[in-house]
Coordinates of C-alpha atoms and ligand atoms in Angstrom, one line a residue:
M4 CA 236.4 -70.8 95.1
A5 CA 236.6 -67.2 93.6
I6 CA 233.3 -67.8 91.7
L7 CA 231.6 -69.1 94.9
T8 CA 232.8 -66.0 96.8
T9 CA 231.6 -63.7 94.1
L10 CA 228.2 -65.4 94.0
L11 CA 228.0 -65.2 97.8
I12 CA 228.7 -61.4 97.7
L13 CA 226.2 -60.9 94.9
G14 CA 223.6 -62.9 96.8
V15 CA 224.2 -60.8 100.0
L16 CA 224.0 -57.6 97.9
I17 CA 220.7 -58.7 96.3
V18 CA 219.2 -59.5 99.7
F19 CA 220.3 -56.1 101.1
Y20 CA 218.9 -54.3 98.1
Y21 CA 215.7 -56.2 98.4
I22 CA 215.2 -55.3 102.0
F23 CA 216.3 -51.7 101.5
A24 CA 214.0 -51.3 98.4
K25 CA 211.0 -52.9 100.2
W26 CA 211.5 -50.4 103.1
K27 CA 212.0 -47.4 100.7
Q28 CA 208.9 -48.4 98.8
Q29 CA 206.8 -48.4 102.0
F30 CA 207.4 -44.7 102.4
W31 CA 203.9 -43.6 101.4
K32 CA 202.3 -46.3 103.5
R33 CA 204.3 -45.2 106.6
N34 CA 202.9 -41.7 105.9
G35 CA 199.3 -42.7 105.6
V36 CA 199.2 -42.1 101.8
P37 CA 197.7 -44.8 99.5
Q38 CA 200.2 -46.1 97.0
L39 CA 200.3 -48.2 93.8
K40 CA 202.1 -51.6 93.5
P41 CA 205.7 -50.6 92.8
N42 CA 208.1 -52.9 91.0
I43 CA 211.2 -53.6 93.2
L44 CA 213.6 -52.2 90.5
F45 CA 211.6 -49.6 88.6
G46 CA 208.9 -48.5 91.0
D47 CA 205.8 -47.4 89.2
T48 CA 207.3 -45.6 86.3
L49 CA 208.6 -48.4 84.0
L50 CA 206.2 -47.4 81.3
L51 CA 207.4 -43.9 81.4
T52 CA 211.1 -44.5 81.6
S53 CA 211.0 -47.1 78.9
G54 CA 209.3 -44.6 76.6
K55 CA 206.1 -46.7 76.2
T56 CA 203.9 -43.9 77.4
S57 CA 204.1 -40.1 77.4
V58 CA 204.4 -37.9 80.6
K59 CA 200.9 -36.6 79.7
D60 CA 199.2 -40.0 79.5
F61 CA 201.1 -41.5 82.4
Y62 CA 199.8 -38.8 84.9
K63 CA 196.4 -38.7 83.2
D64 CA 195.9 -42.4 83.8
I65 CA 197.0 -42.1 87.4
Y66 CA 194.6 -39.2 88.0
F67 CA 191.5 -40.9 86.5
N68 CA 192.2 -44.3 88.1
N69 CA 192.8 -42.8 91.5
K70 CA 189.8 -40.4 91.3
A71 CA 187.6 -43.4 90.3
K72 CA 188.6 -45.0 93.6
G73 CA 187.4 -41.8 95.4
Q74 CA 191.0 -40.9 96.5
K75 CA 192.4 -37.4 96.5
F76 CA 196.1 -38.3 96.2
V77 CA 198.3 -41.3 95.6
G78 CA 202.0 -42.1 96.2
I79 CA 204.2 -43.4 93.5
Y80 CA 207.9 -44.3 93.1
H81 CA 210.4 -43.5 90.5
A82 CA 212.5 -46.6 91.3
L83 CA 212.9 -45.9 95.0
L84 CA 212.1 -42.2 95.0
P85 CA 208.7 -41.2 96.3
E86 CA 206.4 -38.7 94.6
I87 CA 202.9 -37.8 95.3
V88 CA 200.3 -37.1 92.6
I89 CA 197.3 -35.0 93.7
T90 CA 194.1 -36.1 92.2
D91 CA 191.7 -33.6 93.6
A92 CA 191.2 -30.1 92.2
A93 CA 190.6 -28.4 95.5
L94 CA 193.7 -29.9 97.0
C95 CA 195.8 -28.9 94.0
K96 CA 194.7 -25.4 94.4
R97 CA 195.4 -25.4 98.1
I98 CA 199.0 -26.6 97.5
M99 CA 199.6 -24.0 94.9
K100 CA 197.9 -21.1 96.7
Q101 CA 196.7 -21.1 100.3
D102 CA 199.3 -23.6 101.5
F103 CA 202.1 -22.4 99.2
E104 CA 204.5 -21.8 102.2
Y105 CA 204.8 -25.6 102.4
F106 CA 205.6 -26.0 98.7
T107 CA 207.7 -23.1 97.6
S108 CA 210.1 -25.0 95.3
H109 CA 209.9 -26.6 91.9
G110 CA 212.5 -29.1 93.2
L111 CA 215.0 -28.7 90.4
F112 CA 218.8 -28.7 90.5
H113 CA 220.5 -25.4 90.8
H114 CA 223.9 -24.5 92.2
K115 CA 226.2 -21.4 91.9
T116 CA 228.8 -23.5 90.2
N117 CA 226.2 -23.9 87.3
I118 CA 225.6 -20.4 86.3
L119 CA 222.7 -21.1 83.9
T120 CA 220.8 -23.0 86.5
M121 CA 220.5 -20.1 89.0
H122 CA 217.3 -18.7 87.5
L123 CA 213.8 -18.0 88.8
F124 CA 212.3 -21.3 87.8
N125 CA 214.9 -23.3 89.8
L126 CA 215.5 -21.0 92.8
E127 CA 213.6 -21.6 96.0
G128 CA 212.8 -20.0 99.4
E129 CA 214.0 -16.5 100.1
E130 CA 216.4 -16.5 97.2
W131 CA 213.4 -17.2 94.8
K132 CA 211.2 -14.6 96.6
L133 CA 213.8 -11.8 96.2
R134 CA 214.5 -12.6 92.5
R135 CA 210.7 -12.7 91.8
T136 CA 210.3 -9.3 93.4
K137 CA 213.2 -8.0 91.2
L138 CA 211.8 -9.4 88.0
T139 CA 208.1 -8.9 88.3
P140 CA 208.1 -5.2 87.1
M141 CA 209.6 -6.4 83.8
F142 CA 206.5 -8.4 82.9
T143 CA 203.7 -5.8 83.4
S144 CA 201.2 -5.0 80.6
S145 CA 202.9 -1.6 80.2
K146 CA 206.2 -3.4 79.4
M147 CA 204.5 -5.7 76.9
K148 CA 203.1 -2.6 75.2
M149 CA 206.6 -1.0 75.3
M150 CA 208.0 -4.1 73.4
F151 CA 205.0 -4.4 71.0
D152 CA 207.0 -3.1 68.0
A153 CA 209.3 -6.1 68.2
F154 CA 206.3 -8.4 68.0
V155 CA 205.0 -6.5 64.9
I156 CA 208.4 -6.6 63.1
K157 CA 208.7 -10.4 63.7
S158 CA 205.1 -11.0 62.8
E159 CA 205.6 -9.2 59.5
Q160 CA 208.6 -11.4 58.8
L161 CA 206.5 -14.5 59.7
F162 CA 203.9 -13.4 57.2
S163 CA 206.4 -12.8 54.4
V164 CA 208.2 -16.2 54.9
V165 CA 205.0 -18.2 55.0
N166 CA 203.7 -16.2 52.0
K167 CA 206.7 -17.1 50.0
C168 CA 206.1 -20.8 50.6
G169 CA 203.2 -20.6 48.2
I170 CA 200.0 -22.4 47.9
N171 CA 201.3 -25.7 46.5
E172 CA 203.6 -27.0 49.2
A173 CA 202.4 -27.8 52.7
I174 CA 204.1 -25.8 55.5
N175 CA 205.7 -27.3 58.6
A176 CA 203.8 -25.1 61.1
K177 CA 205.8 -26.0 64.2
D178 CA 209.1 -25.3 62.5
F179 CA 208.0 -21.8 61.3
L180 CA 206.5 -21.0 64.7
R181 CA 209.6 -22.1 66.6
R182 CA 211.7 -19.9 64.4
F183 CA 209.2 -17.1 65.0
T184 CA 209.4 -17.3 68.8
T185 CA 213.1 -17.8 68.8
D186 CA 213.4 -14.6 66.8
I187 CA 211.2 -12.7 69.2
I188 CA 213.0 -13.9 72.4
A189 CA 216.4 -13.4 70.8
Y190 CA 215.3 -9.8 69.9
T191 CA 213.7 -8.8 73.1
A192 CA 215.8 -10.7 75.7
F193 CA 219.2 -11.1 74.0
G194 CA 219.2 -7.9 71.9
L195 CA 219.9 -10.0 68.8
D196 CA 218.2 -9.7 65.4
L197 CA 218.7 -13.3 64.4
D198 CA 216.2 -13.8 61.6
T199 CA 216.0 -17.5 61.8
L200 CA 212.7 -17.2 60.0
N201 CA 214.8 -16.6 56.8
K202 CA 218.0 -18.3 57.9
P203 CA 217.0 -21.3 59.9
Q204 CA 220.5 -22.7 60.6
H205 CA 221.9 -20.7 63.5
E206 CA 224.0 -21.9 66.4
F207 CA 221.7 -20.0 68.8
R208 CA 219.0 -22.5 67.9
E209 CA 221.1 -25.6 67.5
I210 CA 222.8 -25.2 70.9
G211 CA 219.6 -24.1 72.6
E212 CA 217.6 -27.0 71.4
E213 CA 219.9 -29.4 73.1
S214 CA 218.3 -28.3 76.4
F215 CA 215.0 -30.0 75.4
K216 CA 216.6 -33.4 74.9
P217 CA 215.7 -35.9 77.6
R218 CA 218.4 -36.2 80.3
L219 CA 217.5 -39.3 82.2
L220 CA 221.0 -39.8 83.8
N221 CA 221.0 -36.1 84.9
F222 CA 217.5 -36.5 86.2
A223 CA 218.5 -39.5 88.2
L224 CA 221.6 -37.9 89.6
E225 CA 219.8 -34.7 90.5
K226 CA 217.1 -36.6 92.3
I227 CA 219.5 -39.0 94.2
F228 CA 222.2 -36.6 95.4
S229 CA 221.9 -33.3 97.2
R230 CA 222.4 -30.1 95.2
N231 CA 225.3 -29.0 97.3
F232 CA 227.1 -32.3 96.9
L233 CA 226.7 -32.3 93.1
G234 CA 227.7 -28.6 92.9
N235 CA 230.8 -29.1 95.0
I236 CA 232.1 -32.1 93.1
G237 CA 232.0 -30.2 89.9
Y238 CA 228.8 -31.7 88.4
Q239 CA 227.6 -29.7 85.4
A240 CA 223.9 -30.0 84.6
L241 CA 224.2 -28.5 81.1
P242 CA 226.7 -29.1 78.3
S243 CA 229.6 -26.8 78.6
R244 CA 229.2 -25.6 74.9
M245 CA 225.7 -24.3 75.9
V246 CA 227.0 -22.6 79.0
Q247 CA 229.9 -20.9 77.2
Y248 CA 227.8 -19.9 74.2
Y249 CA 224.9 -18.2 76.0
S250 CA 227.1 -16.6 78.7
K251 CA 229.3 -15.1 76.0
V252 CA 226.3 -13.8 73.9
I253 CA 224.7 -12.2 76.8
K254 CA 227.9 -10.6 78.2
E255 CA 228.6 -9.2 74.7
T256 CA 225.2 -7.6 74.5
L257 CA 225.5 -6.1 78.0
N258 CA 229.0 -4.8 77.2
Y259 CA 227.8 -3.3 73.9
R260 CA 224.8 -1.6 75.5
E261 CA 226.9 -0.2 78.4
T262 CA 229.7 1.1 76.3
S263 CA 227.7 2.5 73.4
G264 CA 224.9 4.0 75.5
I265 CA 222.4 2.6 73.0
E266 CA 219.0 2.0 74.5
R267 CA 216.3 -0.2 73.2
K268 CA 212.8 -1.1 74.4
D269 CA 213.6 -4.7 75.5
F270 CA 214.3 -7.0 78.5
I271 CA 218.0 -6.4 78.4
Q272 CA 217.4 -2.7 78.9
L273 CA 215.2 -3.3 81.8
M274 CA 217.7 -5.7 83.3
L275 CA 220.5 -3.1 82.9
Q276 CA 218.3 -0.6 84.8
L277 CA 218.0 -3.1 87.6
K278 CA 221.8 -3.7 87.5
H279 CA 222.7 0.0 87.7
H280 CA 219.8 1.6 89.6
G281 CA 218.2 -1.3 91.5
K282 CA 214.8 -0.4 90.0
I283 CA 213.1 0.0 86.6
D284 CA 213.1 3.7 85.5
D285 CA 209.6 4.1 84.1
G286 CA 208.2 6.7 86.4
M287 CA 206.1 4.0 88.1
N288 CA 208.6 3.0 90.8
E289 CA 209.4 6.4 92.3
N290 CA 208.3 5.3 95.8
Q291 CA 210.3 2.1 95.7
K292 CA 212.4 2.5 98.8
I293 CA 214.4 -0.7 98.7
Q294 CA 216.6 -1.1 95.6
H295 CA 216.9 -4.6 94.1
F296 CA 220.1 -4.8 92.1
L297 CA 220.6 -7.5 89.5
S298 CA 224.2 -8.8 89.0
D299 CA 225.7 -9.8 85.6
K300 CA 225.5 -13.5 86.6
E301 CA 221.8 -13.1 87.5
I302 CA 221.1 -11.4 84.2
I303 CA 222.8 -14.3 82.3
A304 CA 220.7 -16.9 84.1
E305 CA 217.5 -15.0 83.7
T306 CA 218.0 -14.3 80.0
F307 CA 218.8 -17.9 79.4
L308 CA 215.6 -18.9 81.2
M309 CA 213.5 -16.5 79.1
Y310 CA 214.7 -18.5 76.0
L311 CA 214.1 -21.9 77.7
A312 CA 210.7 -20.9 79.1
G313 CA 209.5 -18.7 76.3
F314 CA 210.2 -20.2 72.9
E315 CA 209.0 -23.8 73.0
T316 CA 205.9 -23.1 75.2
S317 CA 204.5 -20.4 72.9
S318 CA 205.4 -22.1 69.6
S319 CA 203.7 -25.3 70.8
T320 CA 200.6 -23.5 71.9
M321 CA 200.4 -21.8 68.5
T322 CA 200.9 -25.2 66.8
F323 CA 198.1 -26.8 68.8
A324 CA 195.8 -23.8 68.1
L325 CA 196.4 -24.0 64.3
Y326 CA 195.8 -27.7 64.4
E327 CA 192.4 -27.2 66.0
L328 CA 191.6 -24.2 63.7
A329 CA 192.4 -26.3 60.7
M330 CA 190.0 -29.0 61.8
N331 CA 187.3 -26.5 62.8
Q332 CA 186.7 -24.2 59.9
E333 CA 183.7 -22.5 61.5
I334 CA 185.8 -21.4 64.5
Q335 CA 188.6 -20.4 62.1
N336 CA 186.2 -18.2 60.1
K337 CA 184.7 -16.6 63.2
L338 CA 188.2 -15.8 64.5
R339 CA 189.3 -14.3 61.2
G340 CA 186.1 -12.2 61.2
E341 CA 187.0 -10.8 64.6
V342 CA 190.7 -10.2 63.8
K343 CA 189.9 -8.3 60.6
E344 CA 187.1 -6.2 62.3
V345 CA 189.1 -5.2 65.3
I346 CA 192.2 -4.3 63.2
A347 CA 190.0 -2.2 60.9
K348 CA 188.5 -0.5 63.9
H349 CA 191.9 0.4 65.3
G350 CA 193.3 1.4 62.0
G351 CA 196.0 -1.3 62.2
L352 CA 197.4 -4.0 64.5
T353 CA 198.0 -2.3 67.8
Y354 CA 198.6 -3.6 71.3
E355 CA 195.1 -2.4 72.2
A356 CA 193.6 -4.2 69.2
V357 CA 195.1 -7.5 70.4
I358 CA 193.7 -7.0 73.9
E359 CA 190.3 -6.2 72.4
M360 CA 190.1 -9.5 70.5
E361 CA 187.8 -11.5 72.9
Y362 CA 187.2 -14.5 70.7
L363 CA 190.9 -14.8 70.1
D364 CA 191.4 -14.9 73.8
R365 CA 188.8 -17.7 74.1
V366 CA 190.6 -19.7 71.4
V367 CA 193.9 -19.4 73.1
K368 CA 192.4 -20.3 76.5
E369 CA 190.7 -23.3 75.0
T370 CA 193.9 -24.3 73.3
L371 CA 195.8 -24.1 76.6
R372 CA 193.0 -26.1 78.4
K373 CA 193.2 -29.0 75.9
Y374 CA 197.0 -28.7 75.4
P375 CA 198.7 -27.4 78.5
I376 CA 202.4 -27.5 77.5
L377 CA 203.5 -28.4 81.0
T378 CA 201.1 -31.3 81.5
V379 CA 202.1 -31.7 85.1
I380 CA 203.3 -28.9 87.3
P381 CA 206.0 -29.8 89.8
R382 CA 206.3 -28.8 93.4
E383 CA 208.7 -29.9 96.1
C384 CA 207.5 -30.0 99.7
T385 CA 209.6 -27.6 101.7
R386 CA 208.0 -28.2 105.1
D387 CA 206.3 -31.3 106.5
Y388 CA 202.6 -31.0 105.5
K389 CA 199.6 -32.8 107.0
I390 CA 197.0 -33.1 104.3
P391 CA 193.9 -31.4 105.7
N392 CA 191.2 -33.6 107.1
T393 CA 193.3 -36.8 106.8
N394 CA 196.1 -38.5 108.7
A395 CA 198.4 -38.4 105.7
F396 CA 201.7 -36.5 105.5
I397 CA 203.8 -35.1 102.7
R398 CA 207.3 -35.0 104.0
K399 CA 209.8 -32.2 103.4
G400 CA 211.9 -33.0 100.3
T401 CA 209.3 -35.1 98.5
S402 CA 208.1 -34.3 94.9
V403 CA 204.6 -33.4 94.3
Q404 CA 202.8 -33.4 90.9
I405 CA 199.8 -31.3 90.0
P406 CA 198.3 -33.1 86.9
C407 CA 197.3 -30.0 85.0
I408 CA 196.2 -31.9 81.9
A409 CA 194.1 -34.4 83.7
L410 CA 192.2 -31.6 85.6
Q411 CA 191.6 -29.7 82.4
M412 CA 190.4 -32.8 80.6
D413 CA 188.1 -34.0 83.4
P414 CA 184.5 -34.1 82.3
E415 CA 183.4 -33.1 85.8
F416 CA 184.8 -29.6 85.0
Y417 CA 184.7 -29.5 81.2
P418 CA 181.9 -31.6 79.7
N419 CA 183.0 -33.4 76.4
P420 CA 186.6 -32.4 77.1
E421 CA 187.9 -33.7 73.7
I422 CA 185.8 -31.2 71.9
F423 CA 187.5 -27.9 71.1
D424 CA 185.0 -25.3 72.1
P425 CA 186.2 -21.7 72.8
E426 CA 182.7 -20.8 73.9
R427 CA 183.5 -22.6 77.2
F428 CA 185.3 -19.4 78.1
S429 CA 182.6 -16.9 77.1
N430 CA 181.1 -14.7 79.7
K431 CA 177.8 -16.4 79.6
N432 CA 179.2 -19.8 80.2
K433 CA 180.9 -18.9 83.5
L434 CA 183.2 -21.8 84.5
N435 CA 182.5 -22.1 88.1
D436 CA 185.8 -22.9 89.7
A437 CA 186.8 -25.3 86.9
P438 CA 190.6 -25.6 87.1
W439 CA 192.4 -23.8 84.4
I440 CA 196.1 -23.8 85.2
P441 CA 198.3 -23.9 82.1
F442 CA 200.4 -21.2 83.6
G443 CA 200.4 -22.7 87.1
D444 CA 198.8 -20.9 90.0
G445 CA 199.7 -19.0 93.2
P446 CA 202.9 -17.1 93.9
R447 CA 204.9 -19.3 91.4
Q448 CA 202.5 -18.8 88.5
C449 CA 204.3 -18.2 85.2
I450 CA 205.9 -14.7 85.3
G451 CA 205.9 -14.6 81.5
M452 CA 202.2 -15.3 81.1
R453 CA 201.5 -11.9 79.4
F454 CA 204.5 -12.2 77.1
G455 CA 203.7 -15.8 76.2
T456 CA 200.1 -15.0 75.5
L457 CA 201.0 -12.0 73.4
Q458 CA 203.4 -13.8 71.2
T459 CA 201.0 -16.7 70.8
K460 CA 198.2 -14.3 69.8
M461 CA 200.5 -12.4 67.4
G462 CA 201.4 -15.6 65.6
I463 CA 197.8 -16.7 65.3
I464 CA 196.6 -13.3 64.1
T465 CA 199.3 -13.1 61.5
L466 CA 198.5 -16.4 59.9
I467 CA 194.7 -16.4 60.3
K468 CA 194.3 -12.9 59.0
N469 CA 196.1 -13.6 55.8
F470 CA 195.6 -17.3 55.1
R471 CA 192.9 -19.9 55.2
I472 CA 194.5 -23.0 56.7
F473 CA 193.7 -26.7 56.3
L474 CA 195.4 -29.9 57.5
D475 CA 197.6 -31.4 54.7
K476 CA 196.2 -34.7 53.4
S477 CA 199.3 -36.4 54.8
M478 CA 198.0 -35.7 58.3
N479 CA 196.0 -38.4 60.0
P480 CA 194.2 -37.0 63.1
P481 CA 194.2 -37.4 66.0
L482 CA 197.9 -36.8 66.1
Q483 CA 200.0 -38.8 68.6
T484 CA 201.8 -37.3 71.6
C485 CA 205.5 -37.3 71.5
K486 CA 206.7 -39.7 74.2
A487 CA 210.3 -38.6 74.3
L488 CA 209.7 -35.0 75.5
I489 CA 208.6 -33.7 78.8
L490 CA 206.8 -30.7 77.3
Y491 CA 203.6 -31.6 75.4
S492 CA 204.0 -31.8 71.7
F493 CA 203.0 -33.9 68.7
E494 CA 205.1 -36.8 67.6
E495 CA 205.0 -35.7 64.0
D496 CA 205.3 -32.3 62.3
L497 CA 202.1 -30.4 61.7
K498 CA 201.7 -30.0 58.0
L499 CA 199.3 -27.3 56.9
K500 CA 198.0 -26.3 53.5
I501 CA 197.4 -22.6 53.2
E502 CA 195.3 -20.5 50.9
K503 CA 195.6 -16.7 50.7
V504 CA 192.5 -15.0 52.0
Ligands
HEM4 C1 202.3 -20.1 76.3 C2 203.4 -19.9 76.9 C3 203.8 -20.3 78.3 C4 203.3 -21.3 79.1 C5 202.2 -22.3 78.8 C6 204.0 -21.3 80.3 C7 203.8 -22.2 81.4 C8 204.4 -22.1 82.6 C9 204.2 -22.9 83.8 C10 203.1 -24.0 83.8 C11 205.0 -22.5 84.8 C12 205.1 -23.1 86.2 C13 204.1 -22.4 87.1 C14 204.0 -22.9 88.4 O1 204.9 -23.6 89.0 O2 202.9 -22.7 89.1 C15 205.8 -21.5 84.3 C16 206.8 -20.8 85.0 C17 207.6 -19.8 84.5 N1 207.5 -19.3 83.2 FE1 206.2 -19.7 81.8 N2 205.0 -20.3 80.3 C18 204.9 -19.7 79.0 C19 205.6 -18.6 78.6 C20 206.6 -18.0 79.3 C21 207.5 -17.0 78.7 C22 207.3 -16.3 77.4 C23 208.4 -16.7 79.7 C24 209.5 -15.6 79.7 C25 209.7 -14.8 78.8 C26 208.1 -17.6 80.8 C27 208.8 -17.6 82.0 C28 208.5 -18.3 83.1 C29 209.3 -18.3 84.4 C30 210.5 -17.4 84.6 C31 208.7 -19.2 85.2 C32 209.1 -19.5 86.7 C33 208.3 -18.6 87.6 C34 208.6 -18.9 89.1 O3 209.0 -20.0 89.4 O4 208.5 -17.9 89.9 N3 207.1 -18.4 80.5 N4 205.5 -21.2 83.0

């Protein structure tokens, strides 16, 4: 009898789930948006969640298949949760720029009970706008120039560590470059001289790297339940060890700077100016009438974000650049020629010299075209939006994906997209409106773009100026994409052979 009852209850539950799921998975149809054929349990993302494909390939396939049907957008489901993928360059641009007011959020979990989540990337609406206004003056070119010495110190350390490795052993490029960017961010944002280049084992790295591990359960919870509900029941998005460690490190630096009166040319100093004066004291904000103060909690969240947003993105970009340079010796030689010539002209490696390196700029742009680290750029619809010239709607609360990688690998905009060709970005080859959005676009465009580009360029200059680089014979290109990570990276380590120039 008990078994029969259990079976009956189970049967009823299954029927209810079936009806509910069918209804949920008609969401896009009800809103006039074409959709794929979702599986009743997994929606359209089984290949992704089971690790059979990478984020990059998943969205690339959707883009090209949908574009081939002449459609500009398509609805998909993560199990029962709807998401729309935009497959038209003009509509992507519109969503990020002209119609930004409908898509002001990245749609990510944040709550005041989770101090490290309350940063610019996650905030939305007015809270985001105000924070962005406060932080923007920290990322101008004059601030990059102010911090340039830090980049030089860390680049010299990078050179000396790679140089010590010698000619005979292959170097693990990604590992060196991650240590390089960790050291730069720790130095400029946390006020710490870590030197992980020489001493790789450090809790700063070990704890931080946990934040890049896939968090499927967290992702599901954060998508299903409201932020307020999760925050109020004590949900913690990040491991408590991470929260405690970074909060403590940042508080200690703030304390030290405030009590000792020591000043340095770094982000912490700029944030302290915002904390105490509500503006940055660089003689450029004299007319700033409204003061925008930054609290200790805000400083902690933003400093943590700089680490998250700054170290992996730039080290991966450098790794991809070196991979291409190793495979394209002509481009590498041309780049080395420019680097040496401009440095000689300026009598050393100065900020101005880096800015003057035009070919280097093209190499970095082409790297970010072929290998945008955030292969899809997320938005959340924050106000019901009728897609122009259609009867389709994107409803408030739904996720939107801008498939950056697919746009940048689309032969319509970039002929022979697999070929690494920095000349695409030369003045004579003007790219008429071809989408180039590795830093996003519109008001939410990456605030650290200058910083990220500068550290990427400094790493490349340091290595290319001093070494000729080749792929180690253990490498078998094309290298595969890592399926487990959201950010674009290779599955295997990039091993390079180096020769002193
Ligand atoms: C090559 C390096 C980098 C790449 C490729 C990159 C890429 C991106 C992308 C694609 C976005 C989302 C933009 C959008 O939604 O439209 C973003 C946002 C952001 N990035 Fe970067 N980034 C890099 C370096 C950095 C660095 C070094 C920092 C800080 C020191 C940083 C801080 C941020 C912040 C704070 C946001 C959020 C901006 C907002 O929502 O208002 N990024 N980045």
